[in-house]
XYZ file of C-alpha atoms in Angstrom:
569
model
C 101.392 -116.114 -20.170
C 101.645 -112.296 -21.022
C 100.063 -111.841 -24.983
C 103.049 -109.348 -25.595
C 105.280 -112.391 -25.769
C 102.718 -114.866 -27.330
C 103.419 -113.377 -31.004
C 107.274 -114.220 -31.090
C 107.056 -116.979 -28.359
C 104.511 -119.442 -29.483
C 104.570 -120.797 -33.031
C 101.742 -122.348 -34.397
C 100.684 -126.064 -34.244
C 101.982 -128.064 -36.939
C 99.802 -130.462 -38.867
C 100.464 -132.966 -36.234
C 98.314 -135.865 -37.632
C 100.180 -135.346 -41.087
C 103.617 -136.255 -39.484
C 104.945 -139.506 -38.539
C 104.228 -139.669 -35.169
C 100.909 -138.247 -35.516
C 100.079 -140.869 -37.859
C 101.157 -143.599 -35.352
C 98.731 -141.678 -32.525
C 95.765 -141.622 -34.899
C 96.346 -145.163 -35.987
C 96.624 -146.391 -32.583
C 94.092 -144.512 -30.827
C 91.833 -142.412 -33.103
C 89.214 -142.679 -30.567
C 90.848 -141.125 -27.662
C 92.215 -138.153 -29.890
C 88.597 -137.351 -31.092
C 87.775 -136.800 -27.544
C 88.091 -132.817 -27.270
C 89.410 -131.042 -24.435
C 86.730 -129.376 -22.118
C 88.932 -126.654 -20.856
C 91.786 -124.613 -22.358
C 95.060 -124.551 -20.023
C 94.275 -120.698 -19.139
C 91.065 -121.688 -17.833
C 92.400 -124.417 -15.221
C 95.213 -121.666 -14.422
C 92.556 -119.006 -13.883
C 93.991 -115.439 -13.141
C 94.716 -116.011 -9.493
C 97.412 -117.824 -7.560
C 95.296 -121.185 -7.347
C 92.972 -122.922 -9.891
C 89.202 -121.892 -10.062
C 88.724 -125.700 -10.951
C 90.243 -127.192 -7.851
C 89.033 -130.514 -7.563
C 87.502 -130.868 -10.941
C 88.265 -133.201 -13.621
C 89.171 -131.671 -17.089
C 90.778 -132.310 -20.182
C 93.229 -130.153 -21.804
C 95.298 -129.929 -25.022
C 98.792 -128.735 -25.279
C 102.084 -129.552 -26.780
C 104.956 -130.997 -24.324
C 107.650 -128.677 -23.428
C 109.701 -130.252 -20.750
C 109.929 -133.808 -19.795
C 110.646 -134.652 -16.395
C 109.524 -138.398 -15.891
C 112.658 -139.608 -15.219
C 113.881 -141.952 -12.144
C 114.162 -139.075 -9.184
C 112.523 -136.380 -11.189
C 109.438 -134.795 -10.745
C 107.411 -137.654 -12.207
C 105.529 -135.636 -14.795
C 105.913 -133.105 -17.478
C 104.763 -129.548 -18.647
C 102.134 -128.966 -21.344
C 101.659 -125.447 -22.963
C 98.497 -124.368 -24.956
C 99.583 -123.457 -28.798
C 96.550 -121.409 -29.018
C 96.202 -118.960 -26.026
C 93.755 -116.773 -24.747
C 93.876 -113.249 -24.758
C 93.891 -112.733 -20.900
C 97.810 -111.600 -19.669
C 96.686 -112.713 -16.097
C 96.300 -116.284 -17.093
C 98.837 -118.801 -17.658
C 99.125 -121.125 -20.833
C 101.188 -123.620 -19.250
C 100.413 -126.769 -16.970
C 102.223 -129.528 -15.148
C 100.931 -133.098 -15.457
C 101.751 -135.453 -12.900
C 102.234 -138.376 -14.730
C 104.762 -140.963 -16.022
C 102.942 -141.920 -19.307
C 105.455 -141.644 -21.730
C 105.814 -138.551 -23.746
C 108.198 -136.458 -25.282
C 108.702 -132.441 -25.773
C 107.006 -131.372 -29.155
C 104.408 -134.098 -28.465
C 100.618 -132.760 -28.868
C 98.843 -134.588 -25.966
C 95.385 -134.498 -24.565
C 95.276 -135.065 -21.302
C 92.578 -135.829 -18.813
C 93.170 -135.313 -14.980
C 92.017 -133.628 -11.946
C 93.157 -130.036 -11.426
C 94.818 -129.530 -7.893
C 97.179 -127.246 -6.263
C 100.403 -128.684 -5.160
C 102.975 -126.711 -3.090
C 101.768 -123.757 -4.794
C 101.806 -125.477 -8.433
C 98.537 -125.809 -10.498
C 98.963 -129.396 -12.193
C 96.627 -132.310 -13.158
C 96.861 -135.149 -10.612
C 95.424 -137.939 -10.713
C 95.685 -138.433 -14.680
C 93.340 -140.750 -16.128
C 94.354 -140.274 -19.896
C 97.313 -138.914 -21.704
C 96.874 -139.119 -25.504
C 99.394 -138.379 -27.813
C 97.628 -137.163 -30.930
C 100.540 -135.656 -32.770
C 103.282 -132.909 -32.853
C 103.388 -129.260 -32.114
C 106.196 -126.569 -31.421
C 106.526 -124.032 -28.560
C 109.166 -121.388 -28.986
C 110.255 -120.200 -25.471
C 108.868 -116.625 -24.334
C 111.518 -114.235 -24.108
C 111.281 -112.462 -20.755
C 114.104 -110.367 -18.376
C 114.180 -109.927 -14.703
C 112.985 -107.949 -13.212
C 109.666 -108.551 -15.028
C 107.488 -105.525 -15.853
C 105.581 -103.578 -13.217
C 101.912 -105.323 -12.709
C 103.470 -108.372 -14.147
C 103.281 -111.565 -11.584
C 105.330 -114.992 -12.093
C 102.194 -116.801 -11.707
C 101.342 -115.592 -15.111
C 104.236 -117.396 -16.354
C 103.571 -120.747 -14.280
C 104.321 -123.750 -16.489
C 105.206 -121.516 -19.295
C 108.494 -122.279 -21.568
C 110.929 -119.141 -21.057
C 114.130 -117.988 -22.193
C 115.991 -115.242 -20.165
C 117.596 -112.735 -22.545
C 120.031 -111.108 -20.224
C 123.092 -112.269 -18.381
C 122.526 -113.683 -14.989
C 124.696 -114.078 -12.031
C 124.853 -116.774 -9.526
C 124.126 -115.270 -6.137
C 123.316 -118.419 -3.896
C 124.924 -121.750 -3.882
C 123.778 -122.760 -0.271
C 121.630 -125.699 -1.633
C 123.371 -126.832 -4.470
C 124.763 -129.837 -2.710
C 121.619 -130.711 -0.940
C 118.751 -130.053 -3.526
C 120.757 -129.038 -6.751
C 119.503 -125.550 -6.513
C 121.236 -122.402 -7.503
C 119.740 -118.882 -7.458
C 120.841 -116.343 -10.079
C 120.191 -112.682 -10.305
C 119.919 -110.128 -12.892
C 122.220 -106.766 -12.642
C 125.126 -108.905 -10.888
C 124.990 -110.312 -7.486
C 122.684 -109.254 -4.789
C 123.887 -107.189 -1.940
C 122.394 -106.953 1.872
C 120.240 -103.831 1.975
C 121.946 -102.622 5.083
C 125.427 -103.321 3.728
C 125.503 -100.261 1.696
C 123.757 -96.667 0.933
C 120.620 -96.847 -1.571
C 117.321 -94.798 -2.576
C 114.438 -95.595 -0.173
C 114.146 -97.955 2.694
C 115.315 -101.268 3.490
C 112.101 -102.833 2.625
C 112.040 -101.540 -0.731
C 115.426 -102.386 -1.607
C 114.865 -105.895 -0.525
C 111.718 -105.784 -2.804
C 113.937 -105.001 -5.221
C 116.177 -107.508 -4.962
C 113.821 -110.221 -4.855
C 112.275 -108.919 -7.856
C 115.892 -109.707 -9.521
C 116.388 -113.180 -8.561
C 115.524 -116.655 -10.089
C 115.993 -119.913 -8.439
C 117.269 -122.706 -10.880
C 116.207 -126.155 -9.971
C 117.582 -129.353 -11.241
C 114.065 -131.094 -11.602
C 114.776 -133.575 -8.843
C 112.947 -134.466 -5.889
C 116.339 -136.326 -4.402
C 118.298 -134.721 -1.493
C 121.816 -134.930 -1.683
C 122.241 -136.155 -4.998
C 125.246 -138.526 -5.950
C 126.117 -136.235 -9.110
C 125.485 -132.493 -8.210
C 125.006 -130.292 -10.842
C 127.586 -127.462 -11.937
C 130.563 -129.023 -10.446
C 132.193 -130.092 -13.425
C 134.176 -129.277 -15.270
C 134.833 -126.551 -12.313
C 132.883 -125.876 -9.320
C 130.565 -122.920 -9.508
C 131.160 -119.792 -7.681
C 129.195 -117.034 -6.777
C 129.796 -114.300 -9.201
C 129.959 -116.612 -12.241
C 127.125 -115.735 -15.056
C 124.837 -117.610 -17.557
C 123.359 -116.226 -20.729
C 120.319 -118.012 -22.721
C 118.876 -119.620 -19.432
C 115.826 -121.511 -21.103
C 113.635 -123.536 -19.251
C 109.927 -124.259 -17.652
C 108.914 -121.943 -14.746
C 107.664 -124.061 -11.841
C 106.802 -123.433 -8.425
C 107.310 -125.272 -5.250
C 108.411 -125.036 -1.204
C 107.528 -121.856 -1.277
C 109.158 -120.089 -4.283
C 108.862 -120.075 -8.216
C 111.840 -122.310 -9.872
C 112.712 -122.620 -13.288
C 113.498 -126.319 -14.523
C 115.814 -126.010 -17.322
C 114.855 -127.586 -20.587
C 118.700 -127.690 -21.353
C 121.420 -127.499 -19.131
C 122.956 -124.072 -18.250
C 125.949 -123.315 -18.829
C 128.010 -120.884 -16.500
C 130.958 -118.636 -17.461
C 133.987 -118.573 -14.915
C 133.497 -114.620 -14.396
C 134.674 -114.504 -10.965
C 137.602 -117.090 -10.953
C 139.501 -118.177 -7.628
C 142.633 -115.970 -6.380
C 145.644 -117.805 -5.632
C 146.711 -115.282 -3.059
C 145.194 -112.071 -1.446
C 145.913 -108.536 -3.447
C 149.010 -106.615 -2.250
C 148.167 -104.783 0.632
C 151.551 -103.011 1.024
C 153.481 -101.833 4.536
C 155.745 -103.325 6.837
C 153.188 -105.277 8.686
C 150.425 -107.357 7.330
C 147.264 -107.607 9.608
C 144.478 -110.064 9.441
C 141.092 -110.795 10.600
C 139.593 -114.180 10.003
C 136.175 -116.252 11.333
C 137.468 -119.970 11.270
C 133.969 -121.231 11.666
C 134.204 -123.382 14.668
C 137.679 -124.357 15.040
C 137.299 -126.905 17.865
C 139.500 -129.676 18.923
C 136.848 -131.276 20.899
C 134.737 -133.624 18.319
C 131.303 -133.359 17.829
C 130.334 -130.109 19.105
C 130.252 -126.861 16.928
C 132.995 -128.231 14.491
C 134.507 -131.370 12.996
C 132.341 -134.224 14.189
C 134.952 -137.003 13.306
C 139.056 -137.414 13.515
C 139.047 -137.105 9.497
C 136.854 -134.003 9.089
C 139.002 -132.350 11.885
C 142.096 -133.041 9.915
C 140.532 -131.873 6.984
C 139.436 -128.870 8.459
C 142.812 -127.864 9.997
C 144.584 -128.410 6.827
C 142.140 -125.991 5.100
C 142.732 -123.617 7.856
C 146.345 -123.774 7.876
C 146.370 -123.289 4.013
C 144.252 -120.085 4.328
C 146.411 -118.525 7.217
C 149.329 -119.486 5.011
C 148.275 -117.582 1.965
C 147.282 -114.786 4.083
C 150.802 -114.505 5.265
C 149.810 -111.972 8.257
C 152.309 -110.976 10.574
C 149.248 -110.490 13.254
C 145.941 -112.118 12.716
C 142.926 -111.876 14.778
C 140.719 -114.866 14.714
C 137.057 -115.461 15.437
C 134.914 -118.785 16.441
C 137.936 -120.683 17.817
C 136.744 -123.185 20.708
C 136.853 -121.806 24.313
C 138.962 -124.402 25.958
C 142.104 -122.611 27.144
C 145.074 -123.019 24.851
C 144.285 -126.252 23.431
C 142.517 -125.192 20.096
C 144.775 -122.114 19.456
C 147.820 -123.989 20.061
C 146.933 -126.949 18.053
C 146.305 -124.554 15.078
C 149.644 -122.640 15.716
C 151.704 -125.756 16.057
C 150.209 -127.061 12.621
C 150.807 -124.002 10.960
C 154.562 -123.958 12.042
C 154.969 -127.123 10.615
C 153.761 -125.720 7.220
C 155.850 -122.485 7.398
C 158.639 -122.829 9.708
C 159.004 -123.788 13.347
C 158.479 -121.027 15.719
C 157.236 -118.497 13.326
C 153.722 -117.819 14.940
C 152.706 -117.834 18.572
C 149.714 -116.671 20.230
C 148.346 -114.130 23.056
C 146.512 -115.981 25.876
C 143.181 -114.067 26.462
C 142.970 -112.826 29.817
C 138.906 -113.074 29.897
C 137.747 -115.363 27.021
C 134.208 -115.352 28.339
C 132.023 -118.435 29.052
C 130.758 -118.936 25.457
C 131.911 -121.995 23.782
C 133.708 -119.989 21.535
C 136.132 -117.040 21.942
C 138.454 -114.742 19.968
C 142.095 -115.446 19.632
C 145.191 -113.712 18.363
C 148.354 -115.118 16.599
C 151.552 -113.339 15.544
C 154.970 -113.917 13.934
C 157.500 -113.698 16.773
C 160.350 -112.613 14.629
C 158.173 -109.811 13.108
C 156.337 -107.823 15.757
C 156.461 -107.906 19.758
C 153.744 -107.733 22.221
C 153.784 -104.672 24.332
C 152.912 -104.841 27.651
C 150.001 -107.509 28.927
C 146.899 -108.369 26.981
C 143.484 -107.063 27.986
C 139.789 -107.465 27.614
C 136.565 -106.033 28.815
C 134.643 -107.117 31.981
C 131.399 -105.491 30.324
C 128.389 -107.649 31.078
C 127.217 -107.227 27.474
C 129.938 -109.405 25.651
C 129.166 -113.113 25.287
C 132.408 -113.134 23.900
C 134.925 -110.491 25.138
C 137.112 -108.708 22.784
C 141.056 -109.621 23.170
C 143.188 -106.218 23.188
C 146.924 -106.387 22.563
C 149.566 -103.583 21.468
C 152.188 -104.523 19.209
C 155.344 -102.851 17.917
C 157.645 -104.170 14.817
C 160.826 -105.861 16.204
C 162.889 -103.313 14.211
C 160.714 -100.243 15.951
C 158.328 -97.931 14.757
C 154.760 -96.805 15.889
C 152.804 -99.158 18.257
C 149.335 -100.300 17.381
C 146.963 -102.301 19.276
C 144.585 -104.955 18.173
C 141.099 -104.987 19.498
C 139.838 -108.342 18.194
C 135.812 -108.639 18.430
C 133.242 -111.104 17.840
C 129.640 -109.147 18.109
C 126.477 -110.948 19.097
C 124.757 -112.974 16.019
C 121.884 -111.850 14.360
C 119.912 -115.383 15.189
C 116.772 -114.668 16.977
C 116.979 -117.160 19.988
C 116.005 -116.102 23.261
C 115.684 -112.417 21.919
C 113.084 -110.220 23.867
C 111.892 -106.611 23.704
C 114.696 -104.307 21.818
C 116.757 -107.102 20.812
C 113.879 -108.658 18.824
C 113.762 -108.135 14.989
C 112.569 -104.705 14.329
C 111.880 -104.840 10.850
C 114.500 -102.730 9.709
C 116.668 -105.249 8.270
C 119.213 -105.529 10.882
C 117.988 -108.745 12.398
C 117.594 -109.855 16.026
C 120.089 -108.523 18.779
C 120.648 -105.219 17.231
C 120.516 -103.460 20.285
C 122.966 -105.600 21.887
C 125.545 -105.260 19.028
C 124.868 -101.256 19.385
C 125.796 -101.487 23.127
C 128.581 -103.748 22.465
C 129.805 -101.245 19.715
C 129.685 -98.572 22.200
C 131.817 -100.204 24.412
C 134.390 -101.056 22.073
C 134.366 -97.225 21.033
C 135.190 -96.348 24.508
C 137.740 -99.023 25.014
C 139.484 -97.631 21.660
C 139.232 -94.288 22.736
C 141.913 -94.959 24.990
C 144.141 -96.473 22.830
C 147.141 -94.471 20.924
C 146.421 -96.496 17.654
C 143.619 -98.896 17.813
C 142.827 -100.933 15.356
C 139.413 -102.547 15.607
C 138.553 -105.726 13.593
C 136.535 -108.895 13.609
C 133.303 -110.560 12.764
C 130.819 -107.743 13.690
C 127.802 -109.318 12.703
C 126.812 -106.077 11.312
C 126.712 -104.931 7.711
C 128.323 -101.550 6.657
C 125.249 -99.281 7.087
C 124.071 -101.034 9.923
C 124.058 -99.297 13.676
C 127.018 -100.742 15.186
C 129.216 -99.852 12.472
C 127.724 -96.673 12.696
C 128.618 -96.169 15.969
C 131.997 -97.226 15.723
C 132.814 -94.469 12.911
C 130.785 -91.649 14.866
C 133.398 -92.338 17.381
C 136.042 -91.274 14.923
C 137.144 -94.975 13.660
C 137.784 -95.089 10.093
C 136.372 -98.139 8.059
C 139.394 -99.424 5.979
C 137.859 -101.661 3.395
C 135.776 -98.773 1.698
C 138.989 -97.031 1.370
C 140.709 -99.506 -0.836
C 137.984 -102.131 -2.197
C 136.000 -101.714 -4.786
C 131.877 -101.912 -3.827
C 131.578 -104.793 -6.205
C 134.354 -106.695 -4.149
C 133.413 -105.546 -0.501
C 131.589 -108.441 0.836
C 132.714 -111.275 3.376
C 129.814 -113.203 3.796
C 126.653 -114.322 1.884
C 123.353 -115.126 3.545
C 120.164 -116.072 1.447
C 121.821 -115.147 -1.854
C 122.777 -111.607 -0.613
C 126.187 -110.652 -0.252
C 127.702 -108.382 2.645
C 130.432 -107.370 4.657
C 130.094 -108.514 8.178
C 133.976 -108.823 8.934
C 135.584 -105.294 9.317
C 138.468 -103.274 10.043
C 138.517 -99.850 11.769
C 141.520 -97.673 12.550
C 142.060 -94.697 14.827
C 142.789 -91.744 12.603
C 146.529 -91.776 13.249
C 146.756 -95.205 12.479
C 144.359 -94.886 9.505
C 147.199 -92.392 7.959
C 149.510 -95.580 8.203
C 147.458 -98.443 6.278
C 148.701 -98.761 3.012
C 146.085 -101.071 1.585
C 143.156 -103.398 2.222
C 141.585 -106.708 1.061
C 138.995 -109.174 0.912
C 140.416 -112.623 0.043
C 137.298 -114.536 -1.269
C 138.048 -117.614 -0.802
C 135.245 -118.998 1.036
C 131.730 -116.860 0.654
C 131.660 -117.454 -2.848
C 132.351 -120.988 -2.683
C 129.572 -123.853 -2.368
C 129.340 -125.696 1.144
C 129.943 -128.880 -0.518
C 133.830 -128.292 -0.868
C 134.364 -127.662 2.809
C 136.003 -129.941 5.098
C 132.518 -132.174 6.210
C 132.252 -135.747 5.021
C 128.715 -135.831 5.329
C 126.751 -135.656 2.093
C 129.652 -133.816 0.089
C 131.088 -135.493 -3.163
C 134.657 -136.898 -2.155
C 136.115 -135.459 -5.089
C 135.377 -131.942 -4.444
C 137.545 -132.080 -1.211
C 141.023 -130.213 -1.675
C 143.572 -129.316 0.745
C 143.699 -125.776 0.029
C 142.431 -122.541 1.542
C 138.991 -122.255 -0.732
C 136.085 -123.056 1.497
C 138.083 -123.291 4.689
C 135.271 -121.401 6.343
C 131.896 -119.527 5.455
C 133.617 -115.751 6.104
C 136.535 -114.323 3.990
C 139.490 -113.017 5.732
C 140.241 -109.158 5.542
C 143.838 -108.312 5.275
C 145.403 -104.967 5.867
C 148.842 -103.315 5.259
C 150.371 -100.901 7.916
C 153.425 -98.598 7.364
C 154.949 -98.396 10.942
C 158.247 -97.344 10.227
């Protein structure tokens, strides 16, 4: 523990044997309590990442700060030295792997073997836990990021209070492990999503220094009762203050085990509908997260899941109320999947409201891009086109539209670029260590092909899941070709994201217009119905608490839809 925090964070040991609990301990085990400690906790922790006493039996004295001995918990408790040493590199807290009954505030003498388990210094096995009075440990006040030169290791096992407001920035493991990641200074953004000083590696290191994982002190996977789901479901962007707990370590990361349940304020509430974008034609882009009519492939596994998925997708599309919408991750099975979606959408908004464009070259991938439109609002002009360039796994879908009542034409160019996953990547397609992931060279080539295609259109609108963040090469290829990114024009930086990966938000879904059409864009927004929502609220039935599923738009996908307004009169 850092010495600067000791004066205010650690209270002096109370007169333990003078208290009722202490007297009881003295009456029941006076000889045990007379056996003194052989080492301070700081000696067991040492100045490095691992204990210098590994494998040795030691006896330490401390005050219990966190008790996690309950069923399905960590099967142990944390103790902290009330008389710490003077070395800022050593921690004064320690985990004791024992179910000997103790409670916070007990002064204990513990005998056990010093070991490392998943990065955590602990005593295990333990041969003696002697309660010998009471004590008081006040939490050390800390802030993120930690001061330069300070390691989280020096706080391992220590009772901490974070004195700043922290923002939920990742909930991916909430349902499976009860984990939430929070960060200082607001949510974390992908370093390659927006400009920043220095290189991407430095920006990533800065992000890492601002984050903290909150655990639930449980070893259970997919717990029946998931934390932070009542009275409302936690969303990324919600905030907490006064976070207090013991810093532990395991599974490759430091993690806070709360000593009192964190309370999150709803600072990022759901919105019932997207922000008004104006115009006389509304255009959307939406990744549907594997809408498949074939069961047990990439989408739903059962008929029940499929019905739940379809209900949510229809709710999202109804809420968007787009006149034309480009869709990604629709099963590539002819017209079957897109027709099923359109039929259900029409059942909700009115028979014949929407139709779809048949893709002339959907490719051979299991998924393809699709295009739906309101038949009474716009008219397709000419035949649908695509690209035969071999660089596309999922060829684009190109279709020109015009308002029924006339006006300027515009051409939708719907895309889904190669993903960042590294399967099969070789040579230049491997991860180059620049933050852009694998297959960036492929995405650049795809972007060049799309730029050439758009150059032949009078009013092109290039949109879709480009699998590239805002400051990455493929997006720059498109903007350098004269296409204008629309969300930076209308969406504040704090809201400009459509996807969350590894606790970092960013914009993978883009809408770029030719310069002439850009002057006709009246507004753009990203409707945050998905990326901020925990995965346990989606359509899946495996492990998801039944009470969390709702037949609404929220967590209908993992990407947020993008919506634009066009003035075509």
